[in-house]
CSV table of C-alpha atoms in Angstrom, one decimal:
chain,number,residue,atom,x,y,z
A,123,MET,CA,-25.8,31.9,12.7
A,124,ALA,CA,-23.7,28.6,13.1
A,125,PRO,CA,-21.2,28.0,10.2
A,126,ALA,CA,-22.1,25.1,7.8
A,127,VAL,CA,-20.6,21.7,8.6
A,128,ALA,CA,-18.7,20.0,5.7
A,129,THR,CA,-20.3,16.7,4.8
A,130,TYR,CA,-19.0,13.9,2.8
A,131,GLU,CA,-19.9,13.7,-1.1
A,132,PRO,CA,-19.8,10.3,-2.4
A,133,ARG,CA,-17.2,9.7,-5.2
A,134,ASP,CA,-17.9,8.5,-8.7
A,135,PRO,CA,-14.7,6.4,-9.6
A,136,SER,CA,-16.0,5.3,-13.0
A,137,SER,CA,-15.6,8.9,-14.2
A,138,THR,CA,-12.0,9.0,-13.3
A,139,VAL,CA,-9.4,8.7,-16.2
A,140,LEU,CA,-7.9,5.7,-14.5
A,141,SER,CA,-11.0,3.7,-14.5
A,142,LYS,CA,-12.2,4.4,-17.8
A,143,VAL,CA,-8.5,3.2,-19.1
A,144,ILE,CA,-8.7,-0.1,-17.1
A,145,ALA,CA,-12.3,-0.7,-18.3
A,146,GLU,CA,-11.6,0.1,-21.9
A,147,HIS,CA,-8.1,-1.6,-22.4
A,148,PHE,CA,-7.5,-4.3,-19.7
A,149,GLU,CA,-9.0,-7.2,-21.7
A,150,THR,CA,-7.0,-6.0,-24.7
A,151,PHE,CA,-3.9,-5.9,-22.6
A,152,LEU,CA,-4.6,-9.6,-21.3
A,153,VAL,CA,-5.0,-10.8,-24.9
A,154,SER,CA,-2.1,-9.2,-26.2
A,155,LEU,CA,0.0,-11.1,-23.7
A,156,ASP,CA,-1.7,-14.2,-24.8
A,157,ASP,CA,-0.5,-13.5,-28.5
A,158,ASP,CA,2.9,-12.9,-27.3
A,159,PRO,CA,4.8,-16.1,-27.4
A,160,ASP,CA,7.2,-14.9,-24.7
A,161,ALA,CA,4.3,-14.4,-22.5
A,162,LYS,CA,2.0,-16.7,-20.6
A,163,GLY,CA,-0.4,-13.9,-19.0
A,164,LEU,CA,-0.5,-12.2,-15.7
A,165,PRO,CA,-0.7,-14.1,-12.3
A,166,ALA,CA,-4.1,-14.4,-10.9
A,167,TYR,CA,-3.4,-11.9,-8.0
A,168,VAL,CA,-2.4,-9.4,-10.5
A,169,GLN,CA,-5.6,-9.8,-12.7
A,170,ARG,CA,-7.7,-9.9,-9.4
A,171,GLU,CA,-6.4,-6.4,-8.6
A,172,PHE,CA,-7.7,-4.9,-11.8
A,173,TYR,CA,-10.9,-6.3,-11.8
A,174,ASP,CA,-11.5,-5.6,-8.2
A,175,TYR,CA,-10.5,-1.9,-8.7
A,176,LEU,CA,-13.3,-1.6,-11.4
A,177,GLN,CA,-15.9,-2.5,-8.5
A,178,CYS,CA,-14.6,-0.3,-5.9
A,179,GLY,CA,-17.0,2.5,-5.2
A,180,ILE,CA,-19.6,1.3,-7.4
A,181,LEU,CA,-23.3,1.0,-6.0
A,182,ALA,CA,-24.2,-1.8,-8.4
A,183,HIS,CA,-21.7,-4.1,-6.6
A,184,GLY,CA,-23.4,-3.6,-3.1
A,185,PHE,CA,-23.4,-0.7,-0.6
A,186,LEU,CA,-24.6,0.5,3.1
A,187,ARG,CA,-27.9,2.1,3.4
A,188,MET,CA,-27.6,5.0,5.9
A,189,GLY,CA,-30.5,7.0,7.2
A,190,CYS,CA,-30.8,10.2,9.0
A,191,ASP,CA,-32.5,10.3,12.6
A,192,THR,CA,-34.1,13.7,11.9
A,193,CYS,CA,-35.1,14.3,8.4
A,194,LYS,CA,-35.4,10.4,7.5
A,195,LYS,CA,-33.6,10.8,4.3
A,196,GLU,CA,-31.1,8.2,3.2
A,197,VAL,CA,-27.5,8.0,1.8
A,198,LEU,CA,-26.0,5.2,-0.2
A,199,LEU,CA,-22.3,4.3,0.6
A,200,ALA,CA,-20.5,2.1,-1.9
A,201,PHE,CA,-18.3,-0.6,-1.0
A,202,SER,CA,-14.5,-0.4,-1.6
A,203,CYS,CA,-12.0,-2.9,-3.0
A,204,LYS,CA,-9.6,-2.8,0.0
A,205,ARG,CA,-6.8,-3.7,-2.4
A,206,ARG,CA,-3.1,-2.8,-1.8
A,207,GLY,CA,-2.0,-2.3,-5.4
A,208,PHE,CA,-2.7,1.1,-7.1
A,209,CYS,CA,-6.3,2.0,-5.9
A,210,PRO,CA,-6.1,5.8,-4.8
A,211,ALA,CA,-9.1,5.6,-2.5
A,212,CYS,CA,-8.1,2.5,-0.6
A,213,ALA,CA,-4.5,3.5,-0.5
A,214,GLY,CA,-5.6,6.8,1.0
A,215,ARG,CA,-7.6,5.1,3.5
A,216,ARG,CA,-5.0,2.7,4.6
A,217,MET,CA,-2.4,5.5,4.9
A,218,ALA,CA,-4.5,7.6,7.0
A,219,GLN,CA,-5.5,4.6,9.3
A,220,THR,CA,-2.1,3.6,9.7
A,221,ALA,CA,-0.5,7.0,10.5
A,222,ALA,CA,-3.2,7.6,13.0
A,223,HIS,CA,-2.9,4.2,14.7
A,224,LEU,CA,1.1,4.8,14.8
A,225,VAL,CA,0.9,8.3,16.2
A,226,GLU,CA,-1.8,7.8,18.9
A,227,CYS,CA,-1.4,4.1,19.7
A,228,VAL,CA,2.3,2.8,19.1
A,229,ILE,CA,5.1,5.6,18.6
A,230,PRO,CA,6.0,7.0,22.2
A,231,TRP,CA,6.4,10.8,22.8
A,232,VAL,CA,10.2,10.9,21.9
A,233,PRO,CA,12.2,12.2,19.0
A,234,THR,CA,11.9,10.2,15.7
A,235,ARG,CA,14.1,10.1,12.7
A,236,GLN,CA,13.3,8.8,9.0
A,237,TRP,CA,16.0,6.7,7.3
A,238,VAL,CA,15.3,6.3,3.5
A,239,VAL,CA,17.3,3.4,1.9
A,240,SER,CA,17.4,2.8,-1.9
A,241,VAL,CA,19.0,-0.2,-3.4
A,242,PRO,CA,20.7,-0.8,-6.7
A,243,ILE,CA,18.6,-1.5,-9.7
A,244,PRO,CA,19.0,-5.3,-10.1
A,245,LEU,CA,18.2,-5.7,-6.2
A,246,ARG,CA,14.9,-4.0,-6.7
A,247,TYR,CA,13.8,-6.5,-9.3
A,248,TRP,CA,14.9,-9.5,-7.2
A,249,MET,CA,13.3,-8.1,-4.3
A,250,SER,CA,9.9,-7.5,-6.1
A,251,SER,CA,9.4,-11.1,-6.8
A,252,SER,CA,10.5,-12.7,-3.4
A,253,ARG,CA,9.1,-12.0,0.0
A,254,ASP,CA,12.2,-13.8,1.6
A,255,LEU,CA,14.7,-11.8,0.0
A,256,THR,CA,12.9,-8.5,0.8
A,257,ALA,CA,12.8,-9.6,4.5
A,258,GLN,CA,16.3,-10.5,4.5
A,259,VAL,CA,17.2,-7.1,3.2
A,260,HIS,CA,15.0,-5.1,5.3
A,261,THR,CA,16.5,-7.2,8.4
A,262,ILE,CA,20.1,-6.0,7.3
A,263,ILE,CA,19.0,-2.6,6.9
A,264,ARG,CA,17.0,-2.4,10.2
A,265,THR,CA,19.6,-4.0,12.3
A,266,THR,CA,22.6,-2.1,10.8
A,267,ILE,CA,20.8,1.3,11.7
A,268,ALA,CA,19.7,-0.1,15.2
A,269,GLN,CA,23.3,-0.9,15.8
A,270,TYR,CA,24.4,2.7,15.3
A,271,TYR,CA,22.0,3.8,17.9
A,272,VAL,CA,23.1,1.1,20.3
A,273,ASN,CA,26.7,2.0,19.9
A,274,GLN,CA,25.5,5.8,20.4
A,275,ALA,CA,24.0,4.7,23.9
A,276,VAL,CA,26.8,2.6,24.9
A,277,LYS,CA,29.2,5.4,24.5
A,278,ARG,CA,27.1,7.2,26.9
A,279,GLY,CA,27.9,4.6,29.4
A,280,VAL,CA,24.7,2.4,29.1
A,281,GLU,CA,25.0,-1.4,29.1
A,282,ARG,CA,24.6,-2.9,25.7
A,283,HIS,CA,22.5,-5.8,26.9
A,284,ARG,CA,20.0,-3.6,28.6
A,285,VAL,CA,19.1,-1.2,25.7
A,286,GLN,CA,16.4,-1.7,22.8
A,287,PRO,CA,16.0,0.7,19.8
A,288,GLY,CA,12.6,0.8,18.3
A,289,SER,CA,11.6,1.4,14.4
A,290,VAL,CA,8.6,1.2,12.1
A,291,SER,CA,9.3,0.3,8.5
A,292,PHE,CA,7.5,1.0,5.3
A,293,ILE,CA,8.3,-1.1,2.3
A,294,GLN,CA,7.2,0.9,-0.8
A,295,ARG,CA,7.3,-0.8,-4.2
A,296,PHE,CA,6.9,2.2,-6.5
A,297,GLY,CA,8.6,5.5,-7.5
A,298,GLY,CA,7.4,8.8,-8.4
A,299,SER,CA,6.9,7.8,-12.2
A,300,ILE,CA,4.9,4.9,-11.4
A,301,ASN,CA,8.0,2.6,-12.0
A,302,LEU,CA,8.9,-0.4,-9.8
A,303,ASN,CA,11.2,0.9,-7.0
A,304,VAL,CA,11.2,-1.3,-3.9
A,305,HIS,CA,12.9,0.7,-1.3
A,306,PHE,CA,12.6,1.2,2.5
A,307,HIS,CA,11.2,4.1,4.6
A,308,VAL,CA,12.4,3.1,8.3
A,309,VAL,CA,11.3,5.6,11.1
A,310,PHE,CA,13.5,5.2,14.0
A,311,LEU,CA,13.3,6.4,17.7
A,312,GLU,CA,16.0,8.9,18.1
A,313,GLY,CA,17.6,6.9,20.8
A,314,VAL,CA,17.2,3.7,22.9
A,315,TYR,CA,15.1,2.4,25.9
A,316,LEU,CA,16.8,1.3,28.8
A,317,ASP,CA,15.2,-1.9,30.3
A,318,ARG,CA,14.7,-1.5,34.1
A,319,THR,CA,12.2,-4.1,34.7
A,320,GLU,CA,14.5,-5.9,37.0
A,321,ALA,CA,14.4,-2.9,39.2
A,322,GLY,CA,10.8,-2.8,38.8
A,323,LEU,CA,11.1,0.6,37.0
A,324,LYS,CA,9.7,1.7,33.9
A,325,PRO,CA,11.9,1.9,30.9
A,326,ARG,CA,14.0,5.2,30.4
A,327,PHE,CA,14.4,6.8,27.1
A,328,VAL,CA,18.0,7.4,26.2
A,329,LYS,CA,18.3,10.2,23.6
A,330,VAL,CA,21.4,10.2,21.3
A,331,GLU,CA,23.0,12.8,19.3
A,332,PRO,CA,21.9,13.3,15.5
A,333,PRO,CA,24.0,11.2,13.2
A,334,THR,CA,26.8,13.0,11.4
A,335,ASP,CA,27.5,12.9,7.7
A,336,ALA,CA,30.4,10.5,8.5
A,337,ASP,CA,28.0,8.3,10.5
A,338,ILE,CA,25.5,8.1,7.5
A,339,ALA,CA,28.3,7.1,5.0
A,340,ASP,CA,29.6,4.2,7.5
A,341,VAL,CA,26.1,3.0,7.8
A,342,VAL,CA,25.4,2.9,4.2
A,343,GLN,CA,28.9,1.1,3.7
A,344,LYS,CA,27.8,-1.5,6.2
A,345,ILE,CA,24.4,-2.0,4.6
A,346,SER,CA,26.2,-2.3,1.0
A,347,ARG,CA,28.7,-4.9,2.2
A,348,ARG,CA,26.2,-7.1,4.2
A,349,VAL,CA,23.7,-7.0,1.4
A,350,ILE,CA,26.1,-7.9,-1.3
A,351,ARG,CA,27.5,-10.8,0.9
A,352,THR,CA,24.1,-12.0,1.4
A,353,LEU,CA,23.1,-12.0,-2.3
A,354,ARG,CA,26.5,-13.9,-3.0
A,355,ARG,CA,25.4,-16.5,-0.4
A,356,LEU,CA,22.0,-16.9,-1.9
A,357,GLY,CA,23.2,-17.1,-5.5
A,358,TYR,CA,22.1,-13.9,-7.1
A,359,LEU,CA,25.8,-12.7,-7.4
A,360,GLU,CA,29.0,-14.6,-8.3
A,361,ALA,CA,31.3,-15.8,-5.3
A,362,GLY,CA,34.9,-15.4,-5.1
A,363,ILE,CA,35.3,-12.2,-7.1
A,364,ASP,CA,35.5,-8.6,-6.0
A,365,ALA,CA,33.2,-7.3,-8.8
A,366,ALA,CA,29.5,-7.7,-7.8
A,367,VAL,CA,28.4,-9.9,-10.9
A,368,ALA,CA,24.9,-11.4,-11.4
A,369,THR,CA,24.7,-15.1,-12.0
A,370,GLY,CA,21.6,-15.0,-13.7
A,371,TYR,CA,19.5,-16.6,-11.1
A,372,ASP,CA,15.8,-15.7,-11.6
A,373,PRO,CA,13.0,-18.2,-10.5
A,374,LEU,CA,10.3,-15.8,-11.4
A,375,LEU,CA,11.3,-15.8,-15.1
A,376,ASP,CA,11.1,-19.6,-15.3
A,377,ASN,CA,7.5,-19.5,-13.5
A,378,GLU,CA,6.1,-16.4,-14.5
A,379,PRO,CA,7.7,-14.9,-17.5
A,380,ALA,CA,5.0,-12.3,-18.5
A,381,ILE,CA,5.2,-10.4,-15.0
A,382,ALA,CA,9.0,-11.1,-14.8
A,383,ARG,CA,9.5,-9.0,-18.0
A,384,THR,CA,7.0,-6.4,-16.7
A,385,MET,CA,8.8,-6.0,-13.5
A,386,ALA,CA,12.2,-6.1,-15.2
A,387,ALA,CA,11.1,-3.3,-17.7
A,388,SER,CA,9.4,-1.2,-15.0
A,389,VAL,CA,12.3,-1.1,-12.7
A,390,GLN,CA,14.6,0.0,-15.7
A,391,GLN,CA,12.0,2.6,-16.7
A,392,ARG,CA,11.6,0.8,-20.0
A,393,ILE,CA,8.4,-0.6,-21.9
A,394,ALA,CA,8.2,-4.4,-22.0
A,395,PHE,CA,5.6,-5.1,-24.6
A,396,GLY,CA,4.2,-3.3,-27.6
A,397,GLU,CA,5.4,-1.5,-30.3
A,398,ARG,CA,7.8,0.4,-28.1
A,399,ALA,CA,9.1,-2.7,-26.3
A,400,GLY,CA,12.5,-2.2,-25.1
A,401,ARG,CA,12.6,1.5,-25.3
A,402,GLN,CA,13.3,3.7,-22.3
A,403,VAL,CA,10.9,6.0,-20.5
A,404,ARG,CA,14.2,7.9,-19.0
A,405,ARG,CA,17.8,7.4,-18.6
A,406,MET,CA,18.9,5.1,-15.8
A,407,GLY,CA,21.9,4.4,-13.5
A,408,ALA,CA,24.5,1.9,-12.8
A,409,GLY,CA,24.6,-1.5,-10.9
A,410,PHE,CA,26.3,-2.6,-7.8
A,411,GLY,CA,29.8,-1.2,-8.7
A,412,TYR,CA,32.8,-2.3,-6.8
A,413,GLU,CA,32.7,-3.7,-3.2
A,414,GLY,CA,35.9,-1.3,-2.5
A,415,ALA,CA,34.0,1.7,-3.3
A,416,SER,CA,34.1,4.5,-0.8
A,417,PRO,CA,30.7,6.1,0.0
A,418,ALA,CA,30.0,9.5,-1.6
A,419,LEU,CA,28.1,12.3,0.3
A,420,THR,CA,25.4,13.6,-1.9
A,421,GLY,CA,23.6,16.1,0.6
A,422,PRO,CA,23.1,16.9,4.4
A,423,ARG,CA,22.9,13.2,6.1
A,424,CYS,CA,22.7,11.7,2.6
A,425,ALA,CA,25.4,9.2,1.2
A,426,SER,CA,25.4,6.8,-1.5
A,427,VAL,CA,27.8,3.7,-2.6
A,428,ASN,CA,27.5,0.8,-4.8
A,429,GLY,CA,24.1,1.7,-5.8
A,430,PHE,CA,22.9,1.8,-2.3
A,431,SER,CA,21.6,5.4,-1.2
A,432,LEU,CA,20.8,6.4,2.5
A,433,HIS,CA,19.1,9.6,3.4
A,434,ALA,CA,18.5,10.3,7.2
A,435,ASN,CA,18.1,14.2,7.3
A,436,THR,CA,14.3,14.1,8.3
A,437,GLN,CA,13.8,14.6,12.3
A,438,VAL,CA,10.6,15.0,14.1
A,439,PRO,CA,10.8,16.6,17.9
A,440,ALA,CA,9.1,14.7,20.5
A,441,HIS,CA,6.2,17.2,20.9
A,442,ARG,CA,5.3,17.8,17.2
A,443,ARG,CA,2.9,14.8,16.7
A,444,ASP,CA,1.3,16.6,13.9
A,445,GLN,CA,4.6,16.5,11.8
A,446,LEU,CA,4.9,12.8,12.7
A,447,GLU,CA,1.6,11.9,11.4
A,448,ARG,CA,2.3,13.9,8.3
A,449,LEU,CA,5.6,11.8,8.0
A,450,MET,CA,3.7,8.6,8.5
A,451,ARG,CA,1.1,9.5,5.9
A,452,TYR,CA,3.9,10.4,3.5
A,453,THR,CA,5.7,6.9,4.0
A,454,GLY,CA,2.4,5.0,3.6
A,455,ARG,CA,1.1,6.7,0.6
A,456,GLY,CA,-0.4,5.1,-2.4
A,457,ALA,CA,1.5,4.7,-5.7
A,458,LEU,CA,-0.9,6.8,-7.9
A,459,SER,CA,-2.4,10.2,-7.7
A,460,LEU,CA,-5.5,10.7,-9.6
A,461,GLU,CA,-4.8,14.5,-9.7
A,462,ARG,CA,-1.7,14.2,-11.6
A,463,LEU,CA,-3.0,11.8,-14.3
A,464,ALA,CA,-4.9,13.3,-17.4
A,465,GLU,CA,-5.5,12.2,-21.0
A,466,ASP,CA,-4.1,14.3,-23.8
A,467,ALA,CA,-5.8,15.2,-27.3
A,468,ASN,CA,-4.0,12.2,-28.9
A,469,GLU,CA,-5.5,9.8,-26.2
A,470,ASP,CA,-2.2,9.3,-24.5
A,471,LEU,CA,-2.0,9.5,-20.7
A,472,VAL,CA,0.2,12.2,-19.0
A,473,TYR,CA,1.4,11.6,-15.4
A,474,MET,CA,2.9,14.9,-13.8
A,475,PHE,CA,5.7,14.8,-11.2
A,476,THR,CA,5.2,16.5,-7.8
A,477,ARG,CA,8.4,18.4,-8.4
A,478,PRO,CA,10.7,18.4,-11.7
A,479,TRP,CA,13.6,16.2,-12.0
A,480,SER,CA,17.1,17.5,-12.0
A,481,ASN,CA,17.2,17.3,-15.9
A,482,GLY,CA,13.9,19.3,-16.2
A,483,THR,CA,11.6,16.5,-16.9
A,484,THR,CA,8.3,17.2,-15.4
A,485,GLY,CA,6.3,14.1,-16.4
A,486,ILE,CA,5.9,11.1,-18.4
A,487,LYS,CA,3.6,10.1,-21.4
A,488,LEU,CA,2.3,6.6,-21.8
A,489,SER,CA,-0.1,4.8,-24.0
A,490,PRO,CA,-3.0,3.1,-22.2
A,491,LEU,CA,-1.6,-0.3,-22.6
A,492,GLU,CA,1.9,1.1,-21.3
A,493,LEU,CA,0.1,2.3,-18.2
A,494,LEU,CA,-1.6,-1.1,-17.4
A,495,GLU,CA,1.7,-2.5,-17.7
A,496,LYS,CA,3.4,-0.3,-15.3
A,497,LEU,CA,0.3,-0.7,-12.8
A,498,ALA,CA,0.8,-4.6,-13.0
A,499,ALA,CA,4.4,-4.3,-12.2
A,500,ILE,CA,3.8,-2.5,-8.9
A,501,VAL,CA,1.2,-4.9,-7.5
A,502,PRO,CA,2.4,-6.3,-4.0
A,503,LEU,CA,3.0,-9.9,-3.9
A,504,PRO,CA,0.2,-11.7,-1.9
A,505,ARG,CA,0.9,-12.1,2.0
A,506,ALA,CA,3.8,-9.7,2.1
A,507,HIS,CA,3.9,-7.5,4.8
A,508,LEU,CA,4.5,-3.8,3.7
A,509,VAL,CA,4.8,-2.3,7.4
A,510,ARG,CA,7.2,-3.9,9.7
A,511,TYR,CA,7.8,-3.0,13.6
A,512,ALA,CA,10.9,-4.0,15.4
A,513,GLY,CA,12.8,-3.6,18.5
A,514,CYS,CA,11.0,-2.2,21.5
A,515,LEU,CA,7.9,-1.3,19.1
A,516,ALA,CA,7.5,-4.9,18.3
A,517,PRO,CA,4.2,-6.5,19.1
A,518,HIS,CA,5.6,-9.1,21.4
A,519,SER,CA,8.3,-6.8,22.9
A,520,LYS,CA,8.2,-6.7,26.7
A,521,LEU,CA,8.8,-3.1,26.6
A,522,ARG,CA,5.9,-2.0,24.2
A,523,ASP,CA,3.2,-1.7,26.7
A,524,ALA,CA,5.2,0.5,29.0
A,525,ILE,CA,6.4,3.1,26.4
A,526,ILE,CA,3.4,3.4,24.1
A,527,PRO,CA,1.4,6.6,24.6
A,528,THR,CA,-0.9,6.6,27.5
A,529,PRO,CA,-4.5,7.1,27.4
A,530,ARG,CA,-4.1,10.7,28.5
A,531,GLN,CA,-1.6,11.4,25.8
A,532,GLN,CA,-4.1,9.5,23.2
A,533,GLY,CA,-6.9,12.0,24.5
A,534,MET,CA,-9.1,9.1,25.4
A,535,ASP,CA,-11.0,8.1,28.6
A,536,GLY,CA,-13.0,5.2,29.9
A,537,GLU,CA,-14.0,2.5,27.3
A,538,GLU,CA,-12.4,4.4,24.4
A,539,THR,CA,-9.0,3.4,25.8
A,540,LYS,CA,-9.5,-0.3,24.9
A,541,THR,CA,-8.1,0.1,21.3
A,542,GLY,CA,-6.8,-3.6,20.7
A,543,THR,CA,-6.5,-3.2,16.9
A,544,PRO,CA,-5.4,-0.5,14.4
A,545,TYR,CA,-8.9,-0.2,12.9
A,546,TRP,CA,-10.3,3.1,12.7
A,547,ASN,CA,-13.7,3.6,11.4
A,548,TRP,CA,-14.1,5.4,8.1
A,549,ALA,CA,-15.9,8.5,9.4
A,550,ARG,CA,-13.5,9.1,12.3
A,551,LEU,CA,-10.6,9.1,9.6
A,552,LEU,CA,-12.5,11.6,7.2
A,553,GLY,CA,-13.0,13.8,10.3
A,554,ARG,CA,-9.4,13.6,11.3
A,555,VAL,CA,-7.8,14.1,8.0
A,556,PHE,CA,-10.3,16.3,6.1
A,557,HIS,CA,-12.3,17.7,8.9
A,558,VAL,CA,-15.3,16.3,7.2
A,559,ALA,CA,-18.5,15.3,9.3
A,560,MET,CA,-19.4,11.9,7.8
A,561,ALA,CA,-22.0,11.1,10.3
A,562,THR,CA,-23.8,14.4,9.8
A,563,CYS,CA,-26.8,14.4,7.4
A,564,PRO,CA,-25.9,16.1,4.1
A,565,PHE,CA,-29.4,17.1,3.5
A,566,CYS,CA,-30.7,18.9,6.9
A,567,ARG,CA,-27.0,19.3,8.3
A,568,ARG,CA,-28.3,18.7,11.6
A,569,GLY,CA,-29.3,15.1,12.1
A,570,SER,CA,-26.8,12.2,12.3
A,571,LEU,CA,-26.6,9.2,10.0
A,572,ARG,CA,-27.1,5.7,11.2
A,573,ILE,CA,-26.4,2.5,9.2
A,574,ILE,CA,-29.7,0.4,8.3
A,575,ALA,CA,-28.4,-2.3,6.5
A,576,ALA,CA,-25.4,-3.8,4.4
A,577,LEU,CA,-26.6,-4.9,1.0
A,578,THR,CA,-24.8,-7.4,-1.2
A,579,GLN,CA,-27.7,-9.3,-3.0
A,580,GLU,CA,-27.7,-8.5,-6.6
A,581,ALA,CA,-31.7,-8.7,-6.9
A,582,VAL,CA,-32.0,-6.2,-3.9
A,583,VAL,CA,-29.4,-3.9,-5.0
A,584,THR,CA,-31.0,-3.8,-8.5
A,585,ARG,CA,-34.4,-3.0,-7.1
A,586,ILE,CA,-33.3,-0.4,-4.9
A,587,LEU,CA,-31.1,1.5,-7.3
A,588,ARG,CA,-33.9,1.3,-10.1
A,589,HIS,CA,-36.3,2.8,-7.4
A,590,LEU,CA,-34.0,5.7,-7.0
A,591,ASN,CA,-33.3,6.1,-10.7
A,592,LEU,CA,-29.6,5.3,-10.1
A,593,ALA,CA,-27.3,3.1,-12.3
A,594,SER,CA,-28.2,-0.4,-11.6
A,595,ILE,CA,-25.7,-1.9,-14.0
A,596,PRO,CA,-22.1,-1.6,-13.3
A,597,PRO,CA,-19.9,0.3,-16.0
A,598,PRO,CA,-19.1,-2.3,-18.8
A,599,ILE,CA,-15.8,-3.7,-19.2
A,600,ALA,CA,-14.9,-3.4,-23.1
A,601,PRO,CA,-14.0,-6.6,-24.6
A,602,ALA,CA,-10.5,-7.0,-26.5
A,603,ARG,CA,-9.8,-5.1,-29.5
A,604,CYS,CA,-10.0,-7.1,-32.9
A,605,ARG,CA,-7.0,-9.2,-33.7
A,606,GLN,CA,-5.6,-6.9,-36.4
A,607,GLU,CA,-5.3,-4.1,-33.6
A,608,ARG,CA,-3.8,-6.4,-31.3
A,609,CYS,CA,-1.3,-7.5,-33.6
A,610,ALA,CA,-0.5,-4.0,-34.5
A,611,TRP,CA,0.6,-3.2,-30.9
A,612,VAL,CA,2.3,-6.4,-30.3
A,613,ASP,CA,4.5,-6.4,-33.5
């Protein structure tokens, strides 16, 4: 007898702790900000993130009708919100899709290395509110690491102007404790490509030796100096003095004081509003330090200086594409894990860490309103790219088409090789990640599911759900608490 095929079971997001907290307390959170004289409410894009999350996976907001071609039974599949902030389901879908596309269609079969760059706490706040500053800091980090690979290739006798490094960067806005922590995961090819198009030949990969601890210290020192110099030029730091002193330049605080306070508190692991305003969630570090400080080695291929930290000890061999895809999923993961979020007996929320901190801390405890504050801080800015390509992997690089995986390496033939976009359908991703046969009927386990219709009209959706004895009304959003309760939280 053939083994049973694992099939997909629709999720019920309204039953999760996160959905219940947002539905019950978000309106109270907004009204509490309105009552605060120093806050003028959240930006519209942050509010949309919360409201759209409450519609994610809810049948009453629209769904696909899918029918089996064998037993003729139907399955309803709810639409998702497709937001980039904190929705675990949409983040998981985007993570799997991005990783699969990069491994199958972009990154060539060569060794790769991950470079993780953390920046000082004040810079995390400045970047969180500025797309331009984030782009400039990322350019400095990417070009400094690329310069290291080019120099290594030149030492091996290759002409500098004929080589191109390649990288894919993931900009993450969050830390492991739902705090605002803008940092960079940059995956570089462990070498450079030699451009031989003038001779009519394909590019040749020139592998370089792994970086030493001294190389890592030198790279993080250069990144620190170049970023501090840029911050002085842009007016964030005082010019003309050795110490890195902030000038107080903060355009976000002038335009959006509420989200500015939220981000500033989150990046310092503090609480911005409420009865615990100003209190720390945990102990924090220092700022930029002094420009003349020397890098300190903190582990294998890991160094830090002036609040900048560089870790580059994760390397993937050319043939281990499974490891590479796991690495890409890690770098593209979402900010929040539902499995680690729970509610205790006092109605506080406990978020556990994947591993204990060095001081023994295993998690954090937040009130519902404090959790909403933390989630609001990590919502990305609109129209800000969180995945960036550079060098020979850039979309317009003349070498890219010659170095990306071939159709044979992708395991595709014929029409399947025409994959011009990174889009992977949902059923294919579920099969790739969880080995779930989404296209297989969950009732007869033999037939295939086919899309019958996409339904978005409220009247039609309500009629079908009532006929099937399913919830035709979305879960309610609780109104704001009475003024006395709000003031008790704000004071």
